[in-house]
Tab-separated table of C-alpha atoms in Angstrom:
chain	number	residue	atom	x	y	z
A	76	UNK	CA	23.424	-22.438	53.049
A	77	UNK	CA	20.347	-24.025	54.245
A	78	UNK	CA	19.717	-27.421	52.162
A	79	UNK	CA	16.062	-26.178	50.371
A	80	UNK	CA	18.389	-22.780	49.229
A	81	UNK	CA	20.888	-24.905	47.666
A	82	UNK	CA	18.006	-27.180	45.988
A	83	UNK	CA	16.414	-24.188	44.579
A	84	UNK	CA	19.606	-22.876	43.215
A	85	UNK	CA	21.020	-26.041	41.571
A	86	UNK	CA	17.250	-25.974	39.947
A	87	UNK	CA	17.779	-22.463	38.611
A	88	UNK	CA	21.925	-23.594	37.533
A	89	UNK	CA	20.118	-26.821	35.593
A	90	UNK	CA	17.443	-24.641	34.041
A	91	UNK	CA	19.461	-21.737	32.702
A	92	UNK	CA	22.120	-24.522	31.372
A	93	UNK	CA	18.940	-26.521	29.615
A	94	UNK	CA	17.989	-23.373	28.018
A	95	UNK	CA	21.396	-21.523	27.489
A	96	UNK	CA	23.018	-24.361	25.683
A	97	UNK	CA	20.704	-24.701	22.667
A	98	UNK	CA	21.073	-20.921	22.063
A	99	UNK	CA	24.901	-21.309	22.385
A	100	UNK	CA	25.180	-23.984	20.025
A	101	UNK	CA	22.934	-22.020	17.694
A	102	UNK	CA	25.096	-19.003	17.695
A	103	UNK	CA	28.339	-21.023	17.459
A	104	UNK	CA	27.019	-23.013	14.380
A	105	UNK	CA	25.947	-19.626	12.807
A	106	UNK	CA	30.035	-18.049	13.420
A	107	UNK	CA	30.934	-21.456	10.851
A	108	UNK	CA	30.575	-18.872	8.110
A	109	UNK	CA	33.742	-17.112	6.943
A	110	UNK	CA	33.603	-13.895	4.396
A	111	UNK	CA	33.797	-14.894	0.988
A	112	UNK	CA	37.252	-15.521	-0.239
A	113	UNK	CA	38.816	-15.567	3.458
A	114	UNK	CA	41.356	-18.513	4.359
A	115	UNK	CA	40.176	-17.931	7.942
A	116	UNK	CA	38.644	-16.193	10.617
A	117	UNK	CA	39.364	-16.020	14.722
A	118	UNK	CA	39.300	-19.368	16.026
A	119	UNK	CA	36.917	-20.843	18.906
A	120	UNK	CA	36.692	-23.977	20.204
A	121	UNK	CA	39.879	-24.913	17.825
A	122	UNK	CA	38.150	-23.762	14.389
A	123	UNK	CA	37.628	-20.157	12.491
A	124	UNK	CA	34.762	-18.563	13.112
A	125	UNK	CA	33.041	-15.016	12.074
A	126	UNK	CA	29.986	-13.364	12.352
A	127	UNK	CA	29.316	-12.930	8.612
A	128	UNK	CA	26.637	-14.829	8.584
A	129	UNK	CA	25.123	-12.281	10.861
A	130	UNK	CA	26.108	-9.400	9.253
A	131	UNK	CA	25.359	-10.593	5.326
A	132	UNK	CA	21.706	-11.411	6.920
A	133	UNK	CA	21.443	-7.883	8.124
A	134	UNK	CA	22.819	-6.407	5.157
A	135	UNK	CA	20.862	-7.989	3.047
A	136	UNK	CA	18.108	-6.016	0.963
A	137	UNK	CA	14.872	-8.723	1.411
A	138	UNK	CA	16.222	-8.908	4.708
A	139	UNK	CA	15.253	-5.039	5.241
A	140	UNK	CA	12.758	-4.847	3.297
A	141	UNK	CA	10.356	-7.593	4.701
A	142	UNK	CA	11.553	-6.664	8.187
A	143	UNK	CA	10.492	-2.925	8.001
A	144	UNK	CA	7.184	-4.480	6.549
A	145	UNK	CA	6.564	-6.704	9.414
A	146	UNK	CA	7.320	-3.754	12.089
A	147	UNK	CA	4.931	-1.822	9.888
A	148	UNK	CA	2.162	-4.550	9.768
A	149	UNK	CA	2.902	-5.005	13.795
A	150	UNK	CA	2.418	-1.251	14.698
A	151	UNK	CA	-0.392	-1.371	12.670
A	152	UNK	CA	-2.007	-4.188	14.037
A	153	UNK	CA	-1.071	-2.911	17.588
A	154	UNK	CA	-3.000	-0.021	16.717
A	155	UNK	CA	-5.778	-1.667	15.406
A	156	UNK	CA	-6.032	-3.882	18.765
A	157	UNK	CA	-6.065	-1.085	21.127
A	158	UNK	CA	-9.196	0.790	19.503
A	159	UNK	CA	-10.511	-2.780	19.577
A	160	UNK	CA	-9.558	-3.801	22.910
A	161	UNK	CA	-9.654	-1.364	25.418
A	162	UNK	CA	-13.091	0.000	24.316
A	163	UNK	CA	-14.512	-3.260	24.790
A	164	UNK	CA	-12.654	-4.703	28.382
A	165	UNK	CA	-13.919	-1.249	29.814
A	166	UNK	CA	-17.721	-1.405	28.782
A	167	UNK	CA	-17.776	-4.996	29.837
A	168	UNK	CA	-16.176	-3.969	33.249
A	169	UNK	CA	-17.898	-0.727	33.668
A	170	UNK	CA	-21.894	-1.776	31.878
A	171	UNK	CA	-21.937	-5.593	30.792
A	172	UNK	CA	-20.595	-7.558	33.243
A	173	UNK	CA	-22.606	-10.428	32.323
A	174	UNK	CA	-21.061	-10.517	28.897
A	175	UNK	CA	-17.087	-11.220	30.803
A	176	UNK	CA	-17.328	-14.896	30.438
A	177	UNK	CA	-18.767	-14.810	26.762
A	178	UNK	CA	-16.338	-12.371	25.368
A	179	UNK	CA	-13.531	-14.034	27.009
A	180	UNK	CA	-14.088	-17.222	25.189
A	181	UNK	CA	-14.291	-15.598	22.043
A	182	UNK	CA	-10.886	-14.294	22.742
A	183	UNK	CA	-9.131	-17.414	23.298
A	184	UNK	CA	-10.369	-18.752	19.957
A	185	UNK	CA	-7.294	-18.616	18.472
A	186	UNK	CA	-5.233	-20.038	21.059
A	187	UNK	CA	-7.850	-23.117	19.905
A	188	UNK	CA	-8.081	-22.659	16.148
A	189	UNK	CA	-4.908	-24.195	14.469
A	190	UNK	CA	-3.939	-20.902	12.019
A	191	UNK	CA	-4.095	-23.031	9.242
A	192	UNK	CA	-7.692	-22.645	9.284
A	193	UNK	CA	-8.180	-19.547	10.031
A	194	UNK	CA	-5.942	-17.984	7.117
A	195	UNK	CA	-7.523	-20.555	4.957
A	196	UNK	CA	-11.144	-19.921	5.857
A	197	UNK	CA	-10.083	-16.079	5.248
A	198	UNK	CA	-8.404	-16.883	2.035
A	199	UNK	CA	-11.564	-18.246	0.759
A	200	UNK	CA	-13.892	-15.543	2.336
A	201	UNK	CA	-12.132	-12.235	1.154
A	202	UNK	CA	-9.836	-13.858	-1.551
A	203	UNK	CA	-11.657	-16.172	-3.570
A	204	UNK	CA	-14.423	-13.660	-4.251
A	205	UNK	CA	-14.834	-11.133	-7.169
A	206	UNK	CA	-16.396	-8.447	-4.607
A	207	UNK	CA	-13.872	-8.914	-1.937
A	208	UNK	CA	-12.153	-5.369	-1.498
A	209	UNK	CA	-8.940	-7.311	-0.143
A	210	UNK	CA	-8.129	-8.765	-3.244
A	211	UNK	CA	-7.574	-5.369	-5.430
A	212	UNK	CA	-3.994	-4.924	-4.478
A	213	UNK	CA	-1.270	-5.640	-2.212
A	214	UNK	CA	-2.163	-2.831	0.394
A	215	UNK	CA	-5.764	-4.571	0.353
A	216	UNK	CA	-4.134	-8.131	0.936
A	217	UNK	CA	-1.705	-6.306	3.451
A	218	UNK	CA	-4.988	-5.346	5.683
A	219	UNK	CA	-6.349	-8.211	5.799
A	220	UNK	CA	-3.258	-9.502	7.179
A	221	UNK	CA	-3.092	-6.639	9.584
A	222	UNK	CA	-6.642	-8.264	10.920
A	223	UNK	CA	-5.320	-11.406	10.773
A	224	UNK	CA	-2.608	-10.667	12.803
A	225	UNK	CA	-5.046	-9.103	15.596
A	226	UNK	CA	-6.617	-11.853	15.775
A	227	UNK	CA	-4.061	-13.701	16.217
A	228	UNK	CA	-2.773	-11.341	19.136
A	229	UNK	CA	-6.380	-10.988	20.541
A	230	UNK	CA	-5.910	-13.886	23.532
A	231	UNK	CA	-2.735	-11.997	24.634
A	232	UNK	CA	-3.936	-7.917	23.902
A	233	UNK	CA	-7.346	-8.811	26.360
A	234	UNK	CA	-5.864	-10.333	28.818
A	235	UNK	CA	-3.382	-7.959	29.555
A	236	UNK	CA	-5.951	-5.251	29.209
A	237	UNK	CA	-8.902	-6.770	30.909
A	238	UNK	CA	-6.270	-7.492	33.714
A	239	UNK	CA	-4.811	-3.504	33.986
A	240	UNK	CA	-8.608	-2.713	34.320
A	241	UNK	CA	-9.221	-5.131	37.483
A	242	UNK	CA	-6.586	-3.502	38.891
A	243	UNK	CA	-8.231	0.197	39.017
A	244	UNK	CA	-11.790	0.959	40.294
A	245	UNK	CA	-13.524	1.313	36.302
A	246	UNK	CA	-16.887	2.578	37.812
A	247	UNK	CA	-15.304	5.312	40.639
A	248	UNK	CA	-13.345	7.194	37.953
A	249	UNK	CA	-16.147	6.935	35.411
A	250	UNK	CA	-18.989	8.615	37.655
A	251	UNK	CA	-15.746	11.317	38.954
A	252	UNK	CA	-15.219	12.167	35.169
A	253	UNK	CA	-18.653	12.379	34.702
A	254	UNK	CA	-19.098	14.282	37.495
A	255	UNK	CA	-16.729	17.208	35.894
A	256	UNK	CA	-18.130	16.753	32.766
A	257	UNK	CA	-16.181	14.657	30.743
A	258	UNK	CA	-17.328	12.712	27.410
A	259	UNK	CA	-17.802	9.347	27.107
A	260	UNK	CA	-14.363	9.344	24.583
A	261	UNK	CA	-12.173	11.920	27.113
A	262	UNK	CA	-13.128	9.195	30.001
A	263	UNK	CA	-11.543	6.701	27.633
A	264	UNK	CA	-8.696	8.163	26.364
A	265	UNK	CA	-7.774	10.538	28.943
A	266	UNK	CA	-8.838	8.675	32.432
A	267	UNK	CA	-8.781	4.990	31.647
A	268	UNK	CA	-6.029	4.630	29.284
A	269	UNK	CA	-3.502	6.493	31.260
A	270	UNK	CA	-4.506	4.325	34.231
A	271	UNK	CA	-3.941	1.021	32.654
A	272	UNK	CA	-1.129	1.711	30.526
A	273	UNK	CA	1.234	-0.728	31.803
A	274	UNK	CA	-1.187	-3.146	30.469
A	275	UNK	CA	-2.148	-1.658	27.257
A	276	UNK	CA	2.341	-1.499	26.299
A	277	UNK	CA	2.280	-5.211	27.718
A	278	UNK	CA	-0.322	-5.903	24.869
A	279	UNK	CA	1.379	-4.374	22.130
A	280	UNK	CA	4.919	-5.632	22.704
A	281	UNK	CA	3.041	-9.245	22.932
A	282	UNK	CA	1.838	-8.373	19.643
A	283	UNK	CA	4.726	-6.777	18.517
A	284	UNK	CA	6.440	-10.669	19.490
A	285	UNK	CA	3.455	-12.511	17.346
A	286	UNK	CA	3.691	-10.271	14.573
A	287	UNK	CA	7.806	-11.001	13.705
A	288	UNK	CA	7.664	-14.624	14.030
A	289	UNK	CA	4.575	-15.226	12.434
A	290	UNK	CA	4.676	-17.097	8.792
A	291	UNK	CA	1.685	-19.279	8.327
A	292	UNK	CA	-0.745	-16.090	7.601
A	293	UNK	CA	2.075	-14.571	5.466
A	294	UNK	CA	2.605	-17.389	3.642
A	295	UNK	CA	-1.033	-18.139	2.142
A	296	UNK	CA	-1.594	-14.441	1.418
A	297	UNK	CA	1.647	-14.507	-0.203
A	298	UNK	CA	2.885	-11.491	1.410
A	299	UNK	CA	6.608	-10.682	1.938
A	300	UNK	CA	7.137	-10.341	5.343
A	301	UNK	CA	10.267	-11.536	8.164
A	302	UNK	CA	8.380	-15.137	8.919
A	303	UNK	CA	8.417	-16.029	5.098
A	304	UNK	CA	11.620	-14.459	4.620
A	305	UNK	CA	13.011	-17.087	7.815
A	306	UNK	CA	11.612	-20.143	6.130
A	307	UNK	CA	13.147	-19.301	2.590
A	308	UNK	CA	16.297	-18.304	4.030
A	309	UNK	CA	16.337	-21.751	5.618
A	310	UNK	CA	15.799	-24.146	2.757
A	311	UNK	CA	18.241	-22.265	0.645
A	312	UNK	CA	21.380	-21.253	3.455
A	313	UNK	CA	23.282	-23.297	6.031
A	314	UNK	CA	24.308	-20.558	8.380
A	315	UNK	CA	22.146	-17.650	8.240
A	316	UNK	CA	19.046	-19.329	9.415
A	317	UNK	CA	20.706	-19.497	13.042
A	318	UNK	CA	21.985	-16.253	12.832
A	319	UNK	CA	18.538	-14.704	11.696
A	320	UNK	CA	17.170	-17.043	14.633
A	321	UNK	CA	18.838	-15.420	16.980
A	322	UNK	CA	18.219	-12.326	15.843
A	323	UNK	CA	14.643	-13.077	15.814
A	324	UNK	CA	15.048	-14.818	19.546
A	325	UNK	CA	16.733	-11.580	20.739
A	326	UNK	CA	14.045	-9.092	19.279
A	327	UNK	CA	11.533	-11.094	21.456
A	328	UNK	CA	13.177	-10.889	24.497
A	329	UNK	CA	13.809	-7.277	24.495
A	330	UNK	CA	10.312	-6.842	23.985
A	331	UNK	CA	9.759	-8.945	27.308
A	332	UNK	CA	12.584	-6.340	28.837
A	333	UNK	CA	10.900	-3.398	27.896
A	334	UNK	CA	7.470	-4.583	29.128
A	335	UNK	CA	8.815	-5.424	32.480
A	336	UNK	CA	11.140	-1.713	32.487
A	337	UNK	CA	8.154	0.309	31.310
A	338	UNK	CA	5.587	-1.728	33.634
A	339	UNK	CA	7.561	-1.404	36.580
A	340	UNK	CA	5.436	0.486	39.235
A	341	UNK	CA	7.190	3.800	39.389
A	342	UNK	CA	8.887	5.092	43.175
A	343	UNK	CA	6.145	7.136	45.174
A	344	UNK	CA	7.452	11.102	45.565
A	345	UNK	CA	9.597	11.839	48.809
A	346	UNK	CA	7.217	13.881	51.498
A	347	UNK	CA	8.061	17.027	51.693
């Protein structure tokens, strides 16, 4: 094995073990919990252990409750930044270049903006006012989160779409669905979106990723969601906060899996 190899893999041993570790120790200190009125559980490392702390977090009512809400506030907001999104990357592309730079920095705004101030700044915009239709009920308040959380997902939505579209030629399959008649919304939805949708699912599972973990939004609109339910769950419990951690850490990750599985170029057709 040629010296720089064995460098490079002792780099890759030492990272994996820096990052590993923590997550081991986390789900170890979560198996501390025994079932109610058990002597014991299966021992590891010399001490009972059990994964009820995982499965009384799972089982737990507020646990599915603001979960399904937050998977329901994500697919909404996914939705929401796609008919925002792609419209706007291909019209930019494809009729205002000139605008790329400008739009761009708009996007990365919140990557800037602390979130702090921008729930508080819509708290006092749409909340604190008697003609504010966000205020009427907790659907209303539950929208305006939905935005929130768009915004929130803009930097990572644009950039994945904006970089799907550099990838195709925007203005030679615009003027060839033209050419065969095609509206400007069939172009849209039926050439461009197919074309970049590697980048569009990249978007929404980034979203998807923002959405669950996200509490400070939640938390000043008062809204029961997974983030809020997290932070409660860890001032009141010892154990379930790792396990719910984990679970939370392992819902991430397999939306990174299924962005790289469903954006893997797919194998071109045999010859025949």
């Amino acid at each position: 094995m040629r010296p720089k190899t064995l460098v490079g893999w002792l780099i890759i041993v030492l990272a994996t073990i820096y990052f590993v570790m923590p997550l081991i120790a986390t789900l170890e200190f979560a198996m501390r919990q025994l079932p109610a009125g058990a002597a014991r559980g299966w021992f590891l490392f010399g001490r009972p252990h059990s994964f009820d702390a995982f499965l009384s977090s799972v089982v737990s009512p507020r646990f599915q409750s603001d979960f399904l809400r937050s998977v329901a506030l994500a697919i909404a907001a996914i939705v929401f930044g796609i008919l925002l999104v792609v419209p706007t990357a291909y019209l930019i592309r494809l009729r205002f270049p000139g605008w790329r730079s400008p739009v761009e920095f708009v996007t990365l705004l919140p990557l800037v903006i602390p979130a702090i101030i921008i729930v508080f700044g819509y708290s006092r915009l749409y909340l604190a006012t008697p003609w504010s239709p966000f205020n009427k009920s907790p659907f209303a308040t539950d929208v305006l989160l939905t935005i929130g959380y768009v915004v929130l997902a803009l930097p990572y939505m644009y950039r994945s779409v904006d970089t799907g579209l550099r990838a195709i030629d925007v203005k030679t399959l615009t003027e060839a669905a033209q050419s065969l008649g095609a509206s400007s919304l069939s172009i849209l939805f039926n050439v461009i979106l197919p074309n970049v949708r590697s980048a569009v699912l990249s978007g929404a599972f980034l979203t998807f990723a923002v959405v669950i973990g996200e509490f400070t939004f939640a938390s000043l609109l008062a809204r029961p969601v997974f983030g809020t339910y997290l932070q409660e769950i860890g001032a009141n419990q010892p154990y379930e906060p790792s396990a719910l951690a984990l679970i939370a850490f392992f819902i991430t990750w397999a939306c990174m899996g299924l962005i790289q599985v469903i954006g893997r170029p797919r194998g071109a057709a045999p010859a025949r």
